[in-house]
Amino acid sequence: DIQMTQSPSSLSASVGDRVTITCRASQGISNYLAWYQQKPGKVPKLLIYAASTLQSGVPSRFSGSGSGTDFTLTISSLQPEDVATYYCQKYNSAPRKFTFGPGTKVDIK
Amino acid sequence: QVQLQQWGAGLLKPSETLSLTCAVYGGSFSGYYWSWIRQPPGKGLEWIGEINHSGSTNYNPSLKSRVTISVDTSKNQFSLKLSSVTAADTAVYYCARVFNIVVVTAIYWYFDLWGRGTLVTVSS
């Protein structure tokens, strides 16, 4: 079973900072990875799919990269409204299964 | 605009069966998989399983023995039943649409629409 890890588990950064979150798969998953943002008390929201494709309507300060086992979500200039927990998610085709990473909590310093 | 509206009992006793339903309004029901995802208080997201309009299901192996997901295409609804619940099943349960996009020969699957969530508490 492919395991997903995220680092760091939490971070605190200043407004305007560049923030990078890492997601690692225990085996290669090509680019079958998505990223979600969950603000406190809210429903998760899709940010990125196929590792690097920005979902429609998502601000361009968010970007994703990676393939195989190592992936990153970058916020180029952190904004107060970006305070949230970010989850990566992989998809298995055989058997069909979805797995989320443990999450990274982002706060404003 | 597609909306997912979910409902079900919010307080259960241990050993009872959790039952939730999600209705899809304002868009196509067929052609998609529809999922259930849960989130224990203060913890991460866990995929429970999914169903499509023809009734084909896939379940998380960790919950498979207790989970049944069914569909009612006449009402554009799908439902979750989780049997023999314990306190460990206390969570916010979300319904979600599984969207897919084809890029060359690859198909990418992800959750693009979510219900508002239902808090289910299991307590004696």
PDB file of C-alpha atoms in Angstrom:
ATOM      1  CA  ASP A   1       0.000   0.000   0.000  1.00  0.00           C
ATOM      2  CA  ILE A   2       1.442   3.392  -0.988  1.00  0.00           C
ATOM      3  CA  GLN A   3       1.802   5.755   1.954  1.00  0.00           C
ATOM      4  CA  MET A   4       1.681   9.543   1.753  1.00  0.00           C
ATOM      5  CA  THR A   5       3.620  11.859   4.041  1.00  0.00           C
ATOM      6  CA  GLN A   6       3.667  15.635   4.229  1.00  0.00           C
ATOM      7  CA  SER A   7       6.217  18.027   5.664  1.00  0.00           C
ATOM      8  CA  PRO A   8       6.234  20.089   7.645  1.00  0.00           C
ATOM      9  CA  SER A   9       3.165  19.183   9.687  1.00  0.00           C
ATOM     10  CA  SER A  10       2.730  22.867  10.447  1.00  0.00           C
ATOM     11  CA  LEU A  11       4.421  26.135   9.640  1.00  0.00           C
ATOM     12  CA  SER A  12       4.138  29.788  10.505  1.00  0.00           C
ATOM     13  CA  ALA A  13       5.165  32.442   7.989  1.00  0.00           C
ATOM     14  CA  SER A  14       4.789  36.160   7.424  1.00  0.00           C
ATOM     15  CA  VAL A  15       2.483  37.782   4.907  1.00  0.00           C
ATOM     16  CA  GLY A  16       4.305  37.969   1.600  1.00  0.00           C
ATOM     17  CA  ASP A  17       6.575  35.016   2.322  1.00  0.00           C
ATOM     18  CA  ARG A  18       7.103  32.182  -0.114  1.00  0.00           C
ATOM     19  CA  VAL A  19       5.777  28.977   1.414  1.00  0.00           C
ATOM     20  CA  THR A  20       6.597  25.454   0.256  1.00  0.00           C
ATOM     21  CA  ILE A  21       4.871  22.268   1.397  1.00  0.00           C
ATOM     22  CA  THR A  22       6.184  18.837   0.477  1.00  0.00           C
ATOM     23  CA  CYS A  23       4.219  15.643  -0.147  1.00  0.00           C
ATOM     24  CA  ARG A  24       6.051  12.351  -0.540  1.00  0.00           C
ATOM     25  CA  ALA A  25       4.745   8.997  -1.767  1.00  0.00           C
ATOM     26  CA  SER A  26       6.345   5.747  -0.637  1.00  0.00           C
ATOM     27  CA  GLN A  27       6.292   4.546  -4.260  1.00  0.00           C
ATOM     28  CA  GLY A  28       6.131   6.356  -7.562  1.00  0.00           C
ATOM     29  CA  ILE A  29       2.696   7.663  -8.499  1.00  0.00           C
ATOM     30  CA  SER A  30       3.612   9.524 -11.695  1.00  0.00           C
ATOM     31  CA  ASN A  31       1.708  12.809 -11.409  1.00  0.00           C
ATOM     32  CA  TYR A  32      -1.554  11.402 -10.036  1.00  0.00           C
ATOM     33  CA  LEU A  33      -1.622  13.930  -7.205  1.00  0.00           C
ATOM     34  CA  ALA A  34      -4.014  16.648  -6.147  1.00  0.00           C
ATOM     35  CA  TRP A  35      -3.820  19.377  -3.510  1.00  0.00           C
ATOM     36  CA  TYR A  36      -6.676  20.685  -1.372  1.00  0.00           C
ATOM     37  CA  GLN A  37      -7.028  23.675   0.930  1.00  0.00           C
ATOM     38  CA  GLN A  38      -9.253  23.447   4.002  1.00  0.00           C
ATOM     39  CA  LYS A  39      -9.825  26.672   5.886  1.00  0.00           C
ATOM     40  CA  PRO A  40     -10.856  26.401   9.552  1.00  0.00           C
ATOM     41  CA  GLY A  41     -14.421  25.118   9.831  1.00  0.00           C
ATOM     42  CA  LYS A  42     -14.831  24.911   6.068  1.00  0.00           C
ATOM     43  CA  VAL A  43     -15.130  22.289   3.376  1.00  0.00           C
ATOM     44  CA  PRO A  44     -11.963  21.222   1.518  1.00  0.00           C
ATOM     45  CA  LYS A  45     -11.376  22.996  -1.772  1.00  0.00           C
ATOM     46  CA  LEU A  46      -9.470  21.628  -4.751  1.00  0.00           C
ATOM     47  CA  LEU A  47      -6.438  23.716  -5.658  1.00  0.00           C
ATOM     48  CA  ILE A  48      -4.354  21.618  -8.031  1.00  0.00           C
ATOM     49  CA  TYR A  49      -4.715  18.333  -9.896  1.00  0.00           C
ATOM     50  CA  ALA A  50      -2.311  16.299 -12.015  1.00  0.00           C
ATOM     51  CA  ALA A  51       0.408  17.606  -9.679  1.00  0.00           C
ATOM     52  CA  SER A  52       0.716  20.984 -11.376  1.00  0.00           C
ATOM     53  CA  THR A  53      -2.561  22.006 -13.049  1.00  0.00           C
ATOM     54  CA  LEU A  54      -4.308  24.869 -11.293  1.00  0.00           C
ATOM     55  CA  GLN A  55      -8.036  24.391 -10.800  1.00  0.00           C
ATOM     56  CA  SER A  56     -10.149  27.128 -12.373  1.00  0.00           C
ATOM     57  CA  GLY A  57     -10.579  30.136 -10.099  1.00  0.00           C
ATOM     58  CA  VAL A  58      -7.600  29.370  -7.853  1.00  0.00           C
ATOM     59  CA  PRO A  59      -5.221  32.338  -7.419  1.00  0.00           C
ATOM     60  CA  SER A  60      -2.033  32.134  -9.436  1.00  0.00           C
ATOM     61  CA  ARG A  61       0.135  32.469  -6.313  1.00  0.00           C
ATOM     62  CA  PHE A  62      -0.535  28.755  -5.813  1.00  0.00           C
ATOM     63  CA  SER A  63       1.536  26.327  -7.847  1.00  0.00           C
ATOM     64  CA  GLY A  64       2.357  22.645  -7.772  1.00  0.00           C
ATOM     65  CA  SER A  65       5.226  20.595  -9.062  1.00  0.00           C
ATOM     66  CA  GLY A  66       6.731  17.141  -8.920  1.00  0.00           C
ATOM     67  CA  SER A  67       6.383  13.666 -10.305  1.00  0.00           C
ATOM     68  CA  GLY A  68       7.115  10.173  -9.091  1.00  0.00           C
ATOM     69  CA  THR A  69       7.516  10.302  -5.324  1.00  0.00           C
ATOM     70  CA  ASP A  70       8.179  13.947  -4.455  1.00  0.00           C
ATOM     71  CA  PHE A  71       5.740  16.801  -4.871  1.00  0.00           C
ATOM     72  CA  THR A  72       5.540  20.397  -3.713  1.00  0.00           C
ATOM     73  CA  LEU A  73       2.811  22.971  -3.240  1.00  0.00           C
ATOM     74  CA  THR A  74       4.112  26.531  -3.294  1.00  0.00           C
ATOM     75  CA  ILE A  75       2.389  29.724  -2.256  1.00  0.00           C
ATOM     76  CA  SER A  76       4.486  32.448  -3.866  1.00  0.00           C
ATOM     77  CA  SER A  77       3.313  35.263  -1.576  1.00  0.00           C
ATOM     78  CA  LEU A  78       1.400  34.183   1.510  1.00  0.00           C
ATOM     79  CA  GLN A  79      -1.822  36.084   2.153  1.00  0.00           C
ATOM     80  CA  PRO A  80      -3.927  36.179   5.346  1.00  0.00           C
ATOM     81  CA  GLU A  81      -6.715  34.296   3.568  1.00  0.00           C
ATOM     82  CA  ASP A  82      -4.319  31.396   2.936  1.00  0.00           C
ATOM     83  CA  VAL A  83      -4.443  30.329   6.592  1.00  0.00           C
ATOM     84  CA  ALA A  84      -5.589  26.739   6.232  1.00  0.00           C
ATOM     85  CA  THR A  85      -4.586  23.112   6.304  1.00  0.00           C
ATOM     86  CA  TYR A  86      -3.328  21.750   3.002  1.00  0.00           C
ATOM     87  CA  TYR A  87      -3.741  18.109   1.987  1.00  0.00           C
ATOM     88  CA  CYS A  88      -2.234  16.157  -0.840  1.00  0.00           C
ATOM     89  CA  GLN A  89      -4.244  13.276  -2.320  1.00  0.00           C
ATOM     90  CA  LYS A  90      -3.225  10.420  -4.567  1.00  0.00           C
ATOM     91  CA  TYR A  91      -5.302   8.129  -6.710  1.00  0.00           C
ATOM     92  CA  ASN A  92      -4.810   4.398  -7.275  1.00  0.00           C
ATOM     93  CA  SER A  93      -6.379   2.772 -10.297  1.00  0.00           C
ATOM     94  CA  ALA A  94      -5.951  -0.858  -9.307  1.00  0.00           C
ATOM     95  CA  PRO A  95      -7.573  -1.283  -6.968  1.00  0.00           C
ATOM     96  CA  ARG A  96      -9.386   2.010  -7.216  1.00  0.00           C
ATOM     97  CA  LYS A  97      -8.653   3.986  -4.063  1.00  0.00           C
ATOM     98  CA  PHE A  98      -8.008   7.549  -2.922  1.00  0.00           C
ATOM     99  CA  THR A  99      -5.579   8.428  -0.119  1.00  0.00           C
ATOM    100  CA  PHE A 100      -4.972  11.777   1.525  1.00  0.00           C
ATOM    101  CA  GLY A 101      -1.765  12.947   3.121  1.00  0.00           C
ATOM    102  CA  PRO A 102      -1.846  13.888   6.823  1.00  0.00           C
ATOM    103  CA  GLY A 103      -2.016  17.611   6.130  1.00  0.00           C
ATOM    104  CA  THR A 104       0.108  20.722   6.673  1.00  0.00           C
ATOM    105  CA  LYS A 105      -1.278  23.557   8.768  1.00  0.00           C
ATOM    106  CA  VAL A 106      -0.262  27.031   7.635  1.00  0.00           C
ATOM    107  CA  ASP A 107      -0.528  30.033   9.959  1.00  0.00           C
ATOM    108  CA  ILE A 108       0.465  33.675   9.786  1.00  0.00           C
ATOM    109  CA  LYS A 109       3.378  34.702  11.994  1.00  0.00           C
TER     110      LYS A 109
ATOM    111  CA  GLN B   1     -24.655  25.151 -10.602  1.00  0.00           C
ATOM    112  CA  VAL B   2     -24.291  21.709  -9.105  1.00  0.00           C
ATOM    113  CA  GLN B   3     -24.900  21.466  -5.381  1.00  0.00           C
ATOM    114  CA  LEU B   4     -24.619  18.553  -2.974  1.00  0.00           C
ATOM    115  CA  GLN B   5     -27.001  18.502  -0.042  1.00  0.00           C
ATOM    116  CA  GLN B   6     -26.506  15.889   2.652  1.00  0.00           C
ATOM    117  CA  TRP B   7     -28.406  14.794   5.706  1.00  0.00           C
ATOM    118  CA  GLY B   8     -28.635  12.062   8.310  1.00  0.00           C
ATOM    119  CA  ALA B   9     -28.607  11.270  11.999  1.00  0.00           C
ATOM    120  CA  GLY B  10     -25.974  13.145  13.955  1.00  0.00           C
ATOM    121  CA  LEU B  11     -25.899  11.170  17.196  1.00  0.00           C
ATOM    122  CA  LEU B  12     -25.547   7.422  17.423  1.00  0.00           C
ATOM    123  CA  LYS B  13     -24.877   4.870  20.126  1.00  0.00           C
ATOM    124  CA  PRO B  14     -22.095   2.303  19.798  1.00  0.00           C
ATOM    125  CA  SER B  15     -23.062  -0.677  17.622  1.00  0.00           C
ATOM    126  CA  GLU B  16     -25.715   1.279  15.727  1.00  0.00           C
ATOM    127  CA  THR B  17     -25.644   1.888  11.974  1.00  0.00           C
ATOM    128  CA  LEU B  18     -24.705   5.275  10.564  1.00  0.00           C
ATOM    129  CA  SER B  19     -26.929   6.360   7.703  1.00  0.00           C
ATOM    130  CA  LEU B  20     -26.382   9.432   5.520  1.00  0.00           C
ATOM    131  CA  THR B  21     -27.814  10.552   2.196  1.00  0.00           C
ATOM    132  CA  CYS B  22     -26.516  13.049  -0.346  1.00  0.00           C
ATOM    133  CA  ALA B  23     -28.662  14.625  -3.052  1.00  0.00           C
ATOM    134  CA  VAL B  24     -27.255  16.148  -6.217  1.00  0.00           C
ATOM    135  CA  TYR B  25     -29.026  19.222  -7.550  1.00  0.00           C
ATOM    136  CA  GLY B  26     -28.534  21.301 -10.641  1.00  0.00           C
ATOM    137  CA  GLY B  27     -26.407  19.042 -12.781  1.00  0.00           C
ATOM    138  CA  SER B  28     -25.742  15.656 -14.258  1.00  0.00           C
ATOM    139  CA  PHE B  29     -25.752  12.660 -11.945  1.00  0.00           C
ATOM    140  CA  SER B  30     -24.697  10.034 -14.431  1.00  0.00           C
ATOM    141  CA  GLY B  31     -21.175   9.984 -15.751  1.00  0.00           C
ATOM    142  CA  TYR B  32     -19.579  10.541 -12.374  1.00  0.00           C
ATOM    143  CA  TYR B  33     -18.487   8.637  -9.342  1.00  0.00           C
ATOM    144  CA  TRP B  34     -19.878   9.959  -6.044  1.00  0.00           C
ATOM    145  CA  SER B  35     -17.858   9.559  -2.866  1.00  0.00           C
ATOM    146  CA  TRP B  36     -18.056   9.676   0.893  1.00  0.00           C
ATOM    147  CA  ILE B  37     -15.114  11.106   2.849  1.00  0.00           C
ATOM    148  CA  ARG B  38     -14.808  11.578   6.595  1.00  0.00           C
ATOM    149  CA  GLN B  39     -12.727  13.696   8.958  1.00  0.00           C
ATOM    150  CA  PRO B  40     -12.465  12.967  12.689  1.00  0.00           C
ATOM    151  CA  PRO B  41     -12.364  16.102  14.852  1.00  0.00           C
ATOM    152  CA  GLY B  42      -8.985  17.778  14.513  1.00  0.00           C
ATOM    153  CA  LYS B  43      -7.680  15.097  12.170  1.00  0.00           C
ATOM    154  CA  GLY B  44      -7.180  14.474   8.470  1.00  0.00           C
ATOM    155  CA  LEU B  45      -9.359  13.253   5.617  1.00  0.00           C
ATOM    156  CA  GLU B  46     -10.190   9.601   4.962  1.00  0.00           C
ATOM    157  CA  TRP B  47     -11.848   8.317   1.795  1.00  0.00           C
ATOM    158  CA  ILE B  48     -14.646   5.867   2.613  1.00  0.00           C
ATOM    159  CA  GLY B  49     -15.826   4.782  -0.795  1.00  0.00           C
ATOM    160  CA  GLU B  50     -17.702   5.664  -3.958  1.00  0.00           C
ATOM    161  CA  ILE B  51     -20.487   4.698  -6.309  1.00  0.00           C
ATOM    162  CA  ASN B  52     -21.468   5.574  -9.856  1.00  0.00           C
ATOM    163  CA  HIS B  53     -24.914   5.937 -11.393  1.00  0.00           C
ATOM    164  CA  SER B  54     -25.007   2.287 -12.424  1.00  0.00           C
ATOM    165  CA  GLY B  55     -24.278   1.135  -8.883  1.00  0.00           C
ATOM    166  CA  SER B  56     -20.643   0.151  -9.274  1.00  0.00           C
ATOM    167  CA  THR B  57     -18.878   0.638  -5.943  1.00  0.00           C
ATOM    168  CA  ASN B  58     -15.340   0.875  -4.598  1.00  0.00           C
ATOM    169  CA  TYR B  59     -14.539   0.920  -0.904  1.00  0.00           C
ATOM    170  CA  ASN B  60     -11.586   1.751   1.294  1.00  0.00           C
ATOM    171  CA  PRO B  61     -10.268  -1.687   2.360  1.00  0.00           C
ATOM    172  CA  SER B  62      -9.954  -0.447   5.944  1.00  0.00           C
ATOM    173  CA  LEU B  63     -13.739   0.068   6.161  1.00  0.00           C
ATOM    174  CA  LYS B  64     -15.033  -2.312   3.518  1.00  0.00           C
ATOM    175  CA  SER B  65     -16.488  -4.868   5.919  1.00  0.00           C
ATOM    176  CA  ARG B  66     -18.799  -2.279   7.486  1.00  0.00           C
ATOM    177  CA  VAL B  67     -19.638   0.036   4.578  1.00  0.00           C
ATOM    178  CA  THR B  68     -22.448  -0.026   2.059  1.00  0.00           C
ATOM    179  CA  ILE B  69     -22.924   2.754  -0.481  1.00  0.00           C
ATOM    180  CA  SER B  70     -26.068   2.723  -2.591  1.00  0.00           C
ATOM    181  CA  VAL B  71     -27.612   4.916  -5.267  1.00  0.00           C
ATOM    182  CA  ASP B  72     -31.115   6.055  -6.203  1.00  0.00           C
ATOM    183  CA  THR B  73     -30.880   7.454  -9.708  1.00  0.00           C
ATOM    184  CA  SER B  74     -34.571   8.399  -9.770  1.00  0.00           C
ATOM    185  CA  LYS B  75     -33.825  10.972  -7.074  1.00  0.00           C
ATOM    186  CA  ASN B  76     -30.187  11.746  -7.949  1.00  0.00           C
ATOM    187  CA  GLN B  77     -29.180  10.576  -4.496  1.00  0.00           C
ATOM    188  CA  PHE B  78     -26.586   8.287  -3.013  1.00  0.00           C
ATOM    189  CA  SER B  79     -26.348   6.965   0.506  1.00  0.00           C
ATOM    190  CA  LEU B  80     -23.838   5.697   3.039  1.00  0.00           C
ATOM    191  CA  LYS B  81     -24.384   3.050   5.675  1.00  0.00           C
ATOM    192  CA  LEU B  82     -21.672   2.228   8.192  1.00  0.00           C
ATOM    193  CA  SER B  83     -22.499  -0.577  10.565  1.00  0.00           C
ATOM    194  CA  SER B  84     -21.376  -1.331  14.104  1.00  0.00           C
ATOM    195  CA  VAL B  85     -20.122   2.166  14.800  1.00  0.00           C
ATOM    196  CA  THR B  86     -17.797   2.984  17.680  1.00  0.00           C
ATOM    197  CA  ALA B  87     -16.425   6.226  19.087  1.00  0.00           C
ATOM    198  CA  ALA B  88     -13.648   5.993  16.485  1.00  0.00           C
ATOM    199  CA  ASP B  89     -16.260   6.639  13.798  1.00  0.00           C
ATOM    200  CA  THR B  90     -17.043  10.062  15.235  1.00  0.00           C
ATOM    201  CA  ALA B  91     -16.287  12.466  12.395  1.00  0.00           C
ATOM    202  CA  VAL B  92     -17.599  14.985   9.933  1.00  0.00           C
ATOM    203  CA  TYR B  93     -18.810  13.018   6.937  1.00  0.00           C
ATOM    204  CA  TYR B  94     -18.690  14.668   3.516  1.00  0.00           C
ATOM    205  CA  CYS B  95     -20.214  13.637   0.233  1.00  0.00           C
ATOM    206  CA  ALA B  96     -18.250  14.666  -2.844  1.00  0.00           C
ATOM    207  CA  ARG B  97     -18.235  14.408  -6.613  1.00  0.00           C
ATOM    208  CA  VAL B  98     -15.346  12.564  -8.204  1.00  0.00           C
ATOM    209  CA  PHE B  99     -14.360  14.471 -11.306  1.00  0.00           C
ATOM    210  CA  ASN B 100     -12.052  13.155 -13.982  1.00  0.00           C
ATOM    211  CA  ILE B 101     -10.095  14.742 -16.774  1.00  0.00           C
ATOM    212  CA  VAL B 102      -8.292  12.980 -19.581  1.00  0.00           C
ATOM    213  CA  VAL B 103      -4.893  14.308 -20.654  1.00  0.00           C
ATOM    214  CA  VAL B 104      -3.480  12.348 -23.595  1.00  0.00           C
ATOM    215  CA  THR B 105      -3.611   8.791 -22.225  1.00  0.00           C
ATOM    216  CA  ALA B 106      -3.811   9.646 -18.520  1.00  0.00           C
ATOM    217  CA  ILE B 107      -7.003  10.030 -16.509  1.00  0.00           C
ATOM    218  CA  TYR B 108      -6.856  12.200 -13.403  1.00  0.00           C
ATOM    219  CA  TRP B 109      -9.464  11.745 -10.678  1.00  0.00           C
ATOM    220  CA  TYR B 110     -10.136  14.213  -7.885  1.00  0.00           C
ATOM    221  CA  PHE B 111     -12.903  15.661  -5.720  1.00  0.00           C
ATOM    222  CA  ASP B 112     -14.179  18.905  -7.196  1.00  0.00           C
ATOM    223  CA  LEU B 113     -17.492  19.417  -5.389  1.00  0.00           C
ATOM    224  CA  TRP B 114     -18.230  18.749  -1.727  1.00  0.00           C
ATOM    225  CA  GLY B 115     -21.269  18.708   0.498  1.00  0.00           C
ATOM    226  CA  ARG B 116     -21.253  20.872   3.597  1.00  0.00           C
ATOM    227  CA  GLY B 117     -20.521  17.953   5.890  1.00  0.00           C
ATOM    228  CA  THR B 118     -22.471  16.221   8.650  1.00  0.00           C
ATOM    229  CA  LEU B 119     -21.024  15.770  12.107  1.00  0.00           C
ATOM    230  CA  VAL B 120     -21.762  12.277  13.361  1.00  0.00           C
ATOM    231  CA  THR B 121     -21.039  11.640  17.009  1.00  0.00           C
ATOM    232  CA  VAL B 122     -20.970   8.143  18.464  1.00  0.00           C
ATOM    233  CA  SER B 123     -21.484   8.146  22.203  1.00  0.00           C
ATOM    234  CA  SER B 124     -23.220   5.999  24.763  1.00  0.00           C
TER     235      SER B 124
END
